[in-house]
Tab-separated table of C-alpha atoms in Angstrom:
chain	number	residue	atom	x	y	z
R	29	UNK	CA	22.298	5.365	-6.021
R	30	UNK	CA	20.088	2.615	-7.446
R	31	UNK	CA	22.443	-1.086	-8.043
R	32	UNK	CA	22.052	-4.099	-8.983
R	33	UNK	CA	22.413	-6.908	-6.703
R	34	UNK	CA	23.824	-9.321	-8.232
R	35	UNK	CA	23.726	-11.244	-4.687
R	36	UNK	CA	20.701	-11.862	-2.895
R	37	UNK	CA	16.912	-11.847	-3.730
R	38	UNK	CA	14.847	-10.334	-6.298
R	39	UNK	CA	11.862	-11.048	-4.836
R	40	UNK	CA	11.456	-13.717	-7.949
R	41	UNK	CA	10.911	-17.200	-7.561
R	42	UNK	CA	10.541	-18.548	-11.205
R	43	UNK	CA	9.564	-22.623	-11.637
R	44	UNK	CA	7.785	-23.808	-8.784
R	45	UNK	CA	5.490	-20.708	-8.827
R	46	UNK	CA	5.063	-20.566	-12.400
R	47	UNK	CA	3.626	-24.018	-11.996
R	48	UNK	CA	1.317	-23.171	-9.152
R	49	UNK	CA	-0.346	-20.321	-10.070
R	50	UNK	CA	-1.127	-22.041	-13.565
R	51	UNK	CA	-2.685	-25.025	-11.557
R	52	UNK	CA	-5.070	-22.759	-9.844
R	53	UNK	CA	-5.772	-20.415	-13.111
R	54	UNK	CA	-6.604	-23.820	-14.278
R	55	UNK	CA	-8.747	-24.809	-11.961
R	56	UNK	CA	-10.697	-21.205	-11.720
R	57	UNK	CA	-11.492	-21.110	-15.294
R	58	UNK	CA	-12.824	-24.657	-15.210
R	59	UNK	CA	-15.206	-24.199	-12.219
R	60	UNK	CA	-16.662	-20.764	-13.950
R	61	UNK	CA	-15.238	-18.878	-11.065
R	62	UNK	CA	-12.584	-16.648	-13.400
R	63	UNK	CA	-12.635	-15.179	-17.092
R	64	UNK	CA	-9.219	-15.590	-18.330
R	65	UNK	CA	-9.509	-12.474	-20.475
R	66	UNK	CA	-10.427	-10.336	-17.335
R	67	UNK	CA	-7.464	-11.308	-15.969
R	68	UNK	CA	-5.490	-10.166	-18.956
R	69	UNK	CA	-7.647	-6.887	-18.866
R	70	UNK	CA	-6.440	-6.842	-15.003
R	71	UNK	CA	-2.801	-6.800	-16.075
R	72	UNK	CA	-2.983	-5.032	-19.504
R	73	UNK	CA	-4.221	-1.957	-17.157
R	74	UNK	CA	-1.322	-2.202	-14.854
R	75	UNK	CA	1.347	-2.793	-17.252
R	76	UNK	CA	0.261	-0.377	-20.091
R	77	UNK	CA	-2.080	2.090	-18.418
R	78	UNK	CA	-2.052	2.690	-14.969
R	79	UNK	CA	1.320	3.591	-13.341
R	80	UNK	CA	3.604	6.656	-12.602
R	81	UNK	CA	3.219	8.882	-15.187
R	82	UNK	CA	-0.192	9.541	-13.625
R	83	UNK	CA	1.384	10.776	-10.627
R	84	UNK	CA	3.641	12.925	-12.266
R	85	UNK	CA	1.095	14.799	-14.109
R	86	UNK	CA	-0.167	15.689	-10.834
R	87	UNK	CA	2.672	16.669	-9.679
R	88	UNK	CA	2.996	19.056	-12.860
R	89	UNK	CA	-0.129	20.426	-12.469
R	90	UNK	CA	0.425	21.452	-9.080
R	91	UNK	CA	3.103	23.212	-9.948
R	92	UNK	CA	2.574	24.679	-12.703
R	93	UNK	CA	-1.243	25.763	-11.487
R	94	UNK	CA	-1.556	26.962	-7.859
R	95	UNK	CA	-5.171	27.102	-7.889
R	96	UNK	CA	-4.912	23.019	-8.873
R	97	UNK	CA	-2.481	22.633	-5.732
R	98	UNK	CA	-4.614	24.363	-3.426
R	99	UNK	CA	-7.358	22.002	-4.673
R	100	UNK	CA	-4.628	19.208	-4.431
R	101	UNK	CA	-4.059	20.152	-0.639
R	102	UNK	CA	-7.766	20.202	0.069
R	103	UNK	CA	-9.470	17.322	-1.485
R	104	UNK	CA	-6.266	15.278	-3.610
R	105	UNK	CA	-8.957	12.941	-4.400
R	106	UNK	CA	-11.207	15.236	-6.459
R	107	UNK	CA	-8.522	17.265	-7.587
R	108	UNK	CA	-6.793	14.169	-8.887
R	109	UNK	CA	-9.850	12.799	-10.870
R	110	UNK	CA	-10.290	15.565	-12.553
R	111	UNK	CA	-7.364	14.382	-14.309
R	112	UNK	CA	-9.148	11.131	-15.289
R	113	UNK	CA	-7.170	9.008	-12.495
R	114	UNK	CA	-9.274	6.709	-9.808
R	115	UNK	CA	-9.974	3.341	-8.672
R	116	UNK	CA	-8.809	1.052	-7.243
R	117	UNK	CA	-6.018	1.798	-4.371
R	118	UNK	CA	-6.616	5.230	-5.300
R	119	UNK	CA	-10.448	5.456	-3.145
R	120	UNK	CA	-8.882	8.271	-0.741
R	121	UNK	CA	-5.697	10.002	-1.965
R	122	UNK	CA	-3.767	12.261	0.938
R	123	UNK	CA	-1.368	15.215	-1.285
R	124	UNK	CA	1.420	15.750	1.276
R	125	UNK	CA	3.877	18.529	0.086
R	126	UNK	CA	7.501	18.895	0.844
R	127	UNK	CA	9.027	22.010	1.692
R	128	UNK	CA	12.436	23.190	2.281
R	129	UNK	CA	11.492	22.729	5.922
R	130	UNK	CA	9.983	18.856	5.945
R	131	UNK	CA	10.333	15.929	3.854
R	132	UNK	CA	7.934	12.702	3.463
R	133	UNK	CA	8.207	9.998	3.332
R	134	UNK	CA	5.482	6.840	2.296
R	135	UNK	CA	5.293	3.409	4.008
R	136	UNK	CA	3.143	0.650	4.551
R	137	UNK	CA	4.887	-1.133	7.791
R	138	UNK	CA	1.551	-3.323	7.743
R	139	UNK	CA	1.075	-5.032	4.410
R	140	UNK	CA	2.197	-2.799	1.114
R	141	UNK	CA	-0.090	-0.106	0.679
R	142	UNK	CA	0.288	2.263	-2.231
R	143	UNK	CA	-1.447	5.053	-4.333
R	144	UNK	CA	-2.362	2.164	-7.224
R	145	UNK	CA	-4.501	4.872	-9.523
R	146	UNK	CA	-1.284	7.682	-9.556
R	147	UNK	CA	1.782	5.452	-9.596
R	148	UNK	CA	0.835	1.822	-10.397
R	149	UNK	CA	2.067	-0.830	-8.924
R	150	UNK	CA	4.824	-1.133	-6.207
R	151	UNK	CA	8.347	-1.785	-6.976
R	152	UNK	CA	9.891	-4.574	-5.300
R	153	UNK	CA	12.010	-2.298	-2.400
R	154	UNK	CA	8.674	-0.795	-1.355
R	155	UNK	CA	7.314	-4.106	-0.278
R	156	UNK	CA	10.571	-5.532	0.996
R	157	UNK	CA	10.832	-6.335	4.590
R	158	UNK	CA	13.802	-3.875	4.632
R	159	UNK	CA	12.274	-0.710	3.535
R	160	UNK	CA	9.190	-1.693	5.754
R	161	UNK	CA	10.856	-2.175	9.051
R	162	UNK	CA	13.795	0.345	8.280
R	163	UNK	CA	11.869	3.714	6.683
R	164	UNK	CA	10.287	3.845	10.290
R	165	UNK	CA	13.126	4.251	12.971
R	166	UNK	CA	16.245	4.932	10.644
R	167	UNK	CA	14.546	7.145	7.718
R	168	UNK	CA	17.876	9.252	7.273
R	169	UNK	CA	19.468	6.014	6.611
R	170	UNK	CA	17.398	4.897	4.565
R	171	UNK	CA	17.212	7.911	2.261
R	172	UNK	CA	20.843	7.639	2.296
R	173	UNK	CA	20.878	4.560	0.660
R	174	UNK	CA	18.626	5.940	-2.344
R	175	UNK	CA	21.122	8.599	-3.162
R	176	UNK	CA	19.521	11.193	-1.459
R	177	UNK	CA	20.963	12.770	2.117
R	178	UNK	CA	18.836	15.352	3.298
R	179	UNK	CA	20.047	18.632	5.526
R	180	UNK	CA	19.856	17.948	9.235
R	181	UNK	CA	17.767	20.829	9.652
R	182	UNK	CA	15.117	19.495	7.260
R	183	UNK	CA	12.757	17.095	9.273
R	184	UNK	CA	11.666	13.825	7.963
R	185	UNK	CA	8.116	13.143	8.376
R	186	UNK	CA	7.335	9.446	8.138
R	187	UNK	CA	3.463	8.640	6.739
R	188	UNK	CA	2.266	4.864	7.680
R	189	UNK	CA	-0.303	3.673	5.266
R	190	UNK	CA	-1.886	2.021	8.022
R	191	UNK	CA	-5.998	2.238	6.559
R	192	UNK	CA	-7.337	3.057	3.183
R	193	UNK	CA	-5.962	6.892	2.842
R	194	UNK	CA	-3.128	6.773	0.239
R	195	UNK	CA	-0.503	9.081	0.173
R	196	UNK	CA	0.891	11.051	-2.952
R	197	UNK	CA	3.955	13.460	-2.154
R	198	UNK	CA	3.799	16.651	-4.161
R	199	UNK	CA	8.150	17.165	-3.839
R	200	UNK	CA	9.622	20.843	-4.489
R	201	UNK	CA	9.762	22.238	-7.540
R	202	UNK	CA	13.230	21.881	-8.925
R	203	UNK	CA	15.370	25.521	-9.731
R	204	UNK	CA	15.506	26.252	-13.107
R	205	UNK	CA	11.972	25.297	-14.477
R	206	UNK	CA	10.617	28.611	-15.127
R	207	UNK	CA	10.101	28.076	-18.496
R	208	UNK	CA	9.385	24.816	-18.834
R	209	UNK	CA	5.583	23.632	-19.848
R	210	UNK	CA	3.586	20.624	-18.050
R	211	UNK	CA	4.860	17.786	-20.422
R	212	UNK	CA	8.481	19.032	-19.448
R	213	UNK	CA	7.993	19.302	-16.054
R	214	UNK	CA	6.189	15.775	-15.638
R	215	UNK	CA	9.283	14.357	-17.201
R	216	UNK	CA	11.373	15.193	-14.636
R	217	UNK	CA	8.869	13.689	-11.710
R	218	UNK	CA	10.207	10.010	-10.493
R	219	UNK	CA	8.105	7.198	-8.837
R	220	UNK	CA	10.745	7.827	-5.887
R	221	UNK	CA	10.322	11.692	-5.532
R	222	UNK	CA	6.507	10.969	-5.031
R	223	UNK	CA	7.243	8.470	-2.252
R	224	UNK	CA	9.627	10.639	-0.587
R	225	UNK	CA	12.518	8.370	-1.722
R	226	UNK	CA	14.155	10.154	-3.704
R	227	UNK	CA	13.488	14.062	-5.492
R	228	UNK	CA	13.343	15.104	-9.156
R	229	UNK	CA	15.312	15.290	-11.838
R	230	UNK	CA	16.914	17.920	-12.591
R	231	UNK	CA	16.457	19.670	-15.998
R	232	UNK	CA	19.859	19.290	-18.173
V	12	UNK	CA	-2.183	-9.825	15.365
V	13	UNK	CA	1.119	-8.911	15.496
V	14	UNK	CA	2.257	-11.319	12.988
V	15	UNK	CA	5.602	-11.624	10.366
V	16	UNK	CA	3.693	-8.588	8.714
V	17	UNK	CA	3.914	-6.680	11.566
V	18	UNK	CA	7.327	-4.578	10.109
V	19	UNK	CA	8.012	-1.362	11.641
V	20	UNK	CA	11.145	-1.122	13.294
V	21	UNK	CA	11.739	-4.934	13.085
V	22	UNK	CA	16.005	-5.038	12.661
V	23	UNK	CA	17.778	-7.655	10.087
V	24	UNK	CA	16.351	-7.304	6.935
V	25	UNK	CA	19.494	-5.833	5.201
V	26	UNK	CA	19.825	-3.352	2.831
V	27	UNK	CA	16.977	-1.882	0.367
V	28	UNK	CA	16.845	-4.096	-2.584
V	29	UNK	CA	17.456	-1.732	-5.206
V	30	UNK	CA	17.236	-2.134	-8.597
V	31	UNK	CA	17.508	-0.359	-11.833
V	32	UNK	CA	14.728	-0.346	-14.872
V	33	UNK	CA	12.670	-2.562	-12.755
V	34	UNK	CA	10.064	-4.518	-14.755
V	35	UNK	CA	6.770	-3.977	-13.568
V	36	UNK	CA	6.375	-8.029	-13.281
V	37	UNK	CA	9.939	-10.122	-12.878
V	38	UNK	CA	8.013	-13.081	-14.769
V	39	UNK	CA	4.579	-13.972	-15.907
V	40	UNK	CA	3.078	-16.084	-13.067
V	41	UNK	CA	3.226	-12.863	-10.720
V	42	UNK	CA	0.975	-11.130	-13.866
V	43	UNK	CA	-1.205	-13.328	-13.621
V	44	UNK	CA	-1.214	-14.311	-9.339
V	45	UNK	CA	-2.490	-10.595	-9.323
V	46	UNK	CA	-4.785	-10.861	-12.447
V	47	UNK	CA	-6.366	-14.027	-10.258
V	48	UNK	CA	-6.119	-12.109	-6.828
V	49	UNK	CA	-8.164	-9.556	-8.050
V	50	UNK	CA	-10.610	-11.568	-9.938
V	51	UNK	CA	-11.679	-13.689	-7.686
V	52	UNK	CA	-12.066	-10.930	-4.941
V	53	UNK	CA	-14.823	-9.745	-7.679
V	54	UNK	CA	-16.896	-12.838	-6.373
V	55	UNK	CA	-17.693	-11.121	-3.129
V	56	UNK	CA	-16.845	-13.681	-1.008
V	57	UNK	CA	-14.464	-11.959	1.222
V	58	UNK	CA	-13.210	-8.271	1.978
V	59	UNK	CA	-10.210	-6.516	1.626
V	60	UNK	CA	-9.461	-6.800	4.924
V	61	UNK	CA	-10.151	-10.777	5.125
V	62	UNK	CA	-7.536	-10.923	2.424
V	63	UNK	CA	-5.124	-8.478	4.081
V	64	UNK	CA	-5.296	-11.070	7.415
V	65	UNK	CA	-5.149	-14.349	5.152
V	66	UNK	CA	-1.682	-12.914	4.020
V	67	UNK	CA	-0.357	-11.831	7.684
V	68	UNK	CA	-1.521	-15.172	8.731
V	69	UNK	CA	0.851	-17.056	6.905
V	70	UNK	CA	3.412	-19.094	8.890
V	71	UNK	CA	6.634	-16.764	9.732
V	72	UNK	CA	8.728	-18.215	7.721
V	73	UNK	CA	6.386	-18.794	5.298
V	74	UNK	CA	5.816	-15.166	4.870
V	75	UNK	CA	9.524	-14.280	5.004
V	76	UNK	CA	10.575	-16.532	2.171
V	77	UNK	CA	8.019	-15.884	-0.001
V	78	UNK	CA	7.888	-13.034	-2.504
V	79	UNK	CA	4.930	-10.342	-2.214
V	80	UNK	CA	2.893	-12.052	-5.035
V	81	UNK	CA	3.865	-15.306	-3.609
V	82	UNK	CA	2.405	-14.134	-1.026
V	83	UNK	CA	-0.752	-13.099	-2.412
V	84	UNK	CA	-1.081	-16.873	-4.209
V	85	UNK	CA	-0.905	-18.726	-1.206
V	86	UNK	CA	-2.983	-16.674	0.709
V	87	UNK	CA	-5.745	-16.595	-2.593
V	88	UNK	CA	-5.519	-20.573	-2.375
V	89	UNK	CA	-6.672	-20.115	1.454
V	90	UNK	CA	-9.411	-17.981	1.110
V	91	UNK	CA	-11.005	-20.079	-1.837
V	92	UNK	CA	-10.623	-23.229	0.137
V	93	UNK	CA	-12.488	-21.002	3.242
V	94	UNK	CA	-14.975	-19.999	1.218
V	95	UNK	CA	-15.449	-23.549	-0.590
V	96	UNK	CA	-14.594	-22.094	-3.760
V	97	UNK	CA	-11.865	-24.811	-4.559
V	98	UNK	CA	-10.909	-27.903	-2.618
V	99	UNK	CA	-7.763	-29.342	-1.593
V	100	UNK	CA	-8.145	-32.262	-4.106
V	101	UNK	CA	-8.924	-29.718	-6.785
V	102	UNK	CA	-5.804	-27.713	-5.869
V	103	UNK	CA	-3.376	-30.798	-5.458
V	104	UNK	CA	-4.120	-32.301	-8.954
V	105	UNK	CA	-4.590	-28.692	-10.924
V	106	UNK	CA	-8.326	-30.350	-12.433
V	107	UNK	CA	-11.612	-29.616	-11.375
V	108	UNK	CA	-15.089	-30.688	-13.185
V	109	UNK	CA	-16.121	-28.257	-15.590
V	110	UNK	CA	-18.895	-25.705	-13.597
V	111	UNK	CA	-21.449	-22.911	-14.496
V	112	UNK	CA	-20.153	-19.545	-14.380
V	113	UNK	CA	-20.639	-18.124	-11.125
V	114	UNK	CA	-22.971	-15.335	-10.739
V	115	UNK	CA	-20.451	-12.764	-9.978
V	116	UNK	CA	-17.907	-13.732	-12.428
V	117	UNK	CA	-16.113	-10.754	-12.896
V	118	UNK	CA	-16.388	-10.294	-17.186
V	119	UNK	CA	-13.537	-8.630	-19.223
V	120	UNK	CA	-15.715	-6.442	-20.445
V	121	UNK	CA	-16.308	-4.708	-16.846
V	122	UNK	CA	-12.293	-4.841	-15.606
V	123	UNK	CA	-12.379	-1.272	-16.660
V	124	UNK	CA	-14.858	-0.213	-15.171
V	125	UNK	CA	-14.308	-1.970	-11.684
V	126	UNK	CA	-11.145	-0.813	-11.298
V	127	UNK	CA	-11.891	2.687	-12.152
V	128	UNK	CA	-14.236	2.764	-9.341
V	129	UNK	CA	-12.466	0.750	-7.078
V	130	UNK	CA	-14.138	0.155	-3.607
V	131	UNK	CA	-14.286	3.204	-1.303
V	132	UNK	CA	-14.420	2.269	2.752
V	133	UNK	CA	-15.331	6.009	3.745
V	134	UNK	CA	-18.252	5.316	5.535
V	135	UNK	CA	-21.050	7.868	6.895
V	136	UNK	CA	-20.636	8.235	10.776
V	137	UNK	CA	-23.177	10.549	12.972
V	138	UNK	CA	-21.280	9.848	16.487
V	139	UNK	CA	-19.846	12.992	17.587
V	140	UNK	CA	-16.197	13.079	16.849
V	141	UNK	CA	-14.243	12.056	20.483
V	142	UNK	CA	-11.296	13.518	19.345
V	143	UNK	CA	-10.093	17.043	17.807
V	144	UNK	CA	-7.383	17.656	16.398
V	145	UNK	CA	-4.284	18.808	18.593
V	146	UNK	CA	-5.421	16.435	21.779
V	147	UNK	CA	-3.148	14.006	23.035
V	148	UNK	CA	-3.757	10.431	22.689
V	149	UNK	CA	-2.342	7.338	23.717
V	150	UNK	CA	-2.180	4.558	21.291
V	151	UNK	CA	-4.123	2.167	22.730
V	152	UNK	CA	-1.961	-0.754	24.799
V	153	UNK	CA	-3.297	-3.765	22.845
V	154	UNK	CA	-2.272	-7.077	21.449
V	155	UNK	CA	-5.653	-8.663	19.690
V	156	UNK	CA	-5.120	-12.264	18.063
V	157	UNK	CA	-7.211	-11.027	14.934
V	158	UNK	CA	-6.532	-8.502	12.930
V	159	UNK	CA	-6.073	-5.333	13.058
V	160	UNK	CA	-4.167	-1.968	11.753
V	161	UNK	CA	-2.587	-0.898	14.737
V	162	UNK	CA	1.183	-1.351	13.874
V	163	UNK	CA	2.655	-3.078	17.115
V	164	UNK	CA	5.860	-0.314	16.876
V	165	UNK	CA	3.251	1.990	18.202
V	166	UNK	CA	1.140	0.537	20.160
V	167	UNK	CA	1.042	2.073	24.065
V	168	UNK	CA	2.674	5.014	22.579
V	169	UNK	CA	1.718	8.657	22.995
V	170	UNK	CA	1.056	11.116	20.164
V	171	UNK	CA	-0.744	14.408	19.044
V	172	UNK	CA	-4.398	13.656	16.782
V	173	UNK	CA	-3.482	15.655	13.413
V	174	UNK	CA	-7.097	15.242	11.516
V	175	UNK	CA	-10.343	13.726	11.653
V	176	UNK	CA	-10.738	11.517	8.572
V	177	UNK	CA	-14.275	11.222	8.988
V	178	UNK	CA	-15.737	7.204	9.312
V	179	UNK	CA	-14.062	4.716	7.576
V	180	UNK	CA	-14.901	0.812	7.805
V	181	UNK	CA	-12.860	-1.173	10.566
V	182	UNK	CA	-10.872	-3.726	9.960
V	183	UNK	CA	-10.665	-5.270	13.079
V	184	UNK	CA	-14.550	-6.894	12.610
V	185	UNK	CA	-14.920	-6.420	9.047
V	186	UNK	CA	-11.475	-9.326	8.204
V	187	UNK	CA	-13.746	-11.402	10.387
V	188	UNK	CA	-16.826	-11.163	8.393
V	189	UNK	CA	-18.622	-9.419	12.042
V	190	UNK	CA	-19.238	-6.060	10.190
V	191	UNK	CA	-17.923	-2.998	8.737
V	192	UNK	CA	-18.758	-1.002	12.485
V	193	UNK	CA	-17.565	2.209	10.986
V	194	UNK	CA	-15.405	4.289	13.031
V	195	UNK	CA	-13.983	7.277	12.948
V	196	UNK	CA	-10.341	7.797	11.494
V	197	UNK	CA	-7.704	9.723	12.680
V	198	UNK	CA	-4.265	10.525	11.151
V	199	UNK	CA	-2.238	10.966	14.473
V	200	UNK	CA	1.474	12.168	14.617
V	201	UNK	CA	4.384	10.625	16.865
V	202	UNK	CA	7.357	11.733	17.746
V	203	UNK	CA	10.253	9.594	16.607
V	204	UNK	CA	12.003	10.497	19.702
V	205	UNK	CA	9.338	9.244	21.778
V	206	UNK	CA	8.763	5.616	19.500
V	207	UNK	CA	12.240	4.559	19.587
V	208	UNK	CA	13.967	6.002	22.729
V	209	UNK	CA	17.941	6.497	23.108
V	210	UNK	CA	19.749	6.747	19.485
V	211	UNK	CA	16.284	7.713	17.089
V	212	UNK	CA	16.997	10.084	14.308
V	213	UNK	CA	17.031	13.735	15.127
V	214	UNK	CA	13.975	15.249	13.891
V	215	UNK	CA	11.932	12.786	12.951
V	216	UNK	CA	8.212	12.337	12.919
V	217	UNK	CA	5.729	8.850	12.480
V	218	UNK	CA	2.566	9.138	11.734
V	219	UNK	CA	-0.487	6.646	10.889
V	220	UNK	CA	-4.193	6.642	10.534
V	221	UNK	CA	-5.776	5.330	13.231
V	222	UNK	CA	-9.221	4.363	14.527
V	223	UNK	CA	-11.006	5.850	17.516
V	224	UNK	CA	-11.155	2.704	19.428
V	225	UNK	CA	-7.509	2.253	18.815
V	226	UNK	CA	-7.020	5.415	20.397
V	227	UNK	CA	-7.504	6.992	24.775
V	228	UNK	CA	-7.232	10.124	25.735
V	229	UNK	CA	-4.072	11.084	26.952
């Protein structure tokens, strides 16, 4: 399960940083190079706008629409603009299903690729050195340590984000959703479960 | 290069760092490293993949003990001093004499709008395709000094092409400002079993999107 550690890094490195970065924002704006409202317009769309709810929509419209997950399959890009969601880390979307016979799995070994325009931005595991170096040679493990142990029959494919194709997994529809409408079933689609790191909720 | 970013398979990095109701930003100078990262990459003065090797090319332990948008500062400060954007003395006293807006200064008005469309790298390729999908390849034995996108826990190794991408823009000559020499892009799959030898994971399979001259016949 998910934990708090109280121990070791959180990828957060407060004073000296907050200094720096001001020093150069400083700078930019003073040599005409930056518009400090831009970059507010940057981060406004990536705290408020873009981020996983996108992706779960998707998700939900694949399943509840098998003509939209055939499309999905086929061309994810298309398919996922016609839901209103491109750009930016988001050029060349891959749809990679699971099924009771293979699970993926999403890394970027390389740098920290991710599907910007359907989930937002990264969390902090997905760009830690561990989950990069580890997801590759001990995925089971890895899984393992995000609450979710798969069968030993089920195999584990691993996707490396190594060029500009970004990869969106479409997980299993939970039992027990027949009657439930998009908005309900996008609710129970996690960040994780579209990474491979984890699977959906299941309804109460 | 096979540098500190080079990750896959690398041992010692502990556990995931998990954490619950993680804040999108863990304080407001990573907001705003990516609000300037982005910004300035609106000026055209570098690619992508220019800024992807400016980050790998960080000193080892540089790269290790800095946070991701740490990361992404230092390397930003590198590429503007490249490109003569900014100079040391500018950087070291945080002033700089007041200058025209550039050209390409990216407006708020048009953040929307450039992030909606983002910046494809599909590129149109009429070389006949030298792979199909199904052969055997080898990942090409290789250890350039610039960059590049094969991942070095692959390199040398064998695998099975899955599909054709069609031609994308390669990295190896475009982070080096010699050209976007499209190639064609494969997604090729490897067999876990084969990668990491004696004690892999049962039933396991790696795979990556690769370019044709990062790839032989096999």
């Amino acid at each position: 399960m998910p934990h708090d550690h109280a121990d070791h890094d959180h990828d957060n490195h407060l004073d000296p940083m907050d200094a720096r970065v001001r020093a150069l924002e400083t700078i930019l704006v003073q040599k005409g190079l930056i518009d400090p409202a831009a970059v507010d317009a940057i981060i406004d769309t990536y705290a408020n706008k873009v981020g996983p709810r996108n992706g779960a929509q998707v998700v939900a419209r694949a399943w509840s629409d098998s003509a939209f997950a055939e499309w999905l399959a086929r061309d994810a890009t298309a398919a996922i603009a016609s839901l209103g969601f491109t750009g930016r880390q988001g050029e060349h979307m891959q749809a990679v299903f699971n099924t009771p016979a293979q699970h993926n799995v999403i890394v970027c070994t390389l740098c920290s690729c991710y599907p910007w325009s359907v989930l937002g931005l990264p969390p902090v595991w997905y760009k830690s050195p561990a989950y990069r170096s580890r997801v590759v040679i001990e995925p089971r493990a890895v899984l393992a340590e995000f609450g979710l142990t798969l069968p030993d029959a089920t195999r584990i494919r691993v996707w490396d984000s190594t060029a500009e194709l970004r990869y969106l997994v479409v997980p299993m529809r939970p039992n027990g959703t027949d009657g439930l409408d998009e908005a309900a079933l996008a609710d129970l689609v996690t960040r994780e479960a579209m990474v491979g790191t984890g699977l959906p909720r299941v309804p109460a | 290069m096979n540098g500190p970013h080079d990750l896959g398979g690398r041992m010692g990095f502990g556990p995931i760092p998990l954490e619950v109701d993680e804040p999108i930003f863990h304080a407001d100078w990573e907001a705003r490293a990516l609000g300037l990262t982005l910004t300035c990459g609106a000026l055209g003065g570098w690619t992508l993949d220019e800024s992807r090797h400016a980050r790998e090319s960080l000193p080892p332990a540089v790269y290790y003990g800095s946070s991701y948008y740490e990361i992404w500062e230092r390397a930003l400060e590198r590429l503007l001093l490249r490109h003569a954007l900014v100079t040391e003395d500018e950087l070291a006293s945080g002033q700089a004499a007041a200058g025209e807006p550039h050209p390409r200064r990216l407006p708020a008005a048009r953040v929307p709008e450039v992030l909606a469309s983002g910046g494809p790298t599909d590129r149109p390729i009429s070389a006949a395709a030298r792979f199909q999908p199904g052969d055997r390849v080898r990942a090409r034995l290789m250890h350039p000094k610039t960059h590049t996108r094969m991942p070095g826990y692959l390199t040398g190794h064998f695998g099975v092409i899955e599909a054709d991408r069609g031609g994308f823009v390669l990295p190896d000559t475009n982070a080096h400002g010699d050209g976007e020499n499209p190639e064609r892009l494969y997604t090729v799959i490897f067999a876990a079993a084969q990668v990491w030898g004696q004690g892999a994971e049962p039933g396991v399979t790696i795979s990556a999107d690769l370019w044709e001259s990062y790839l032989d016949p096999a």
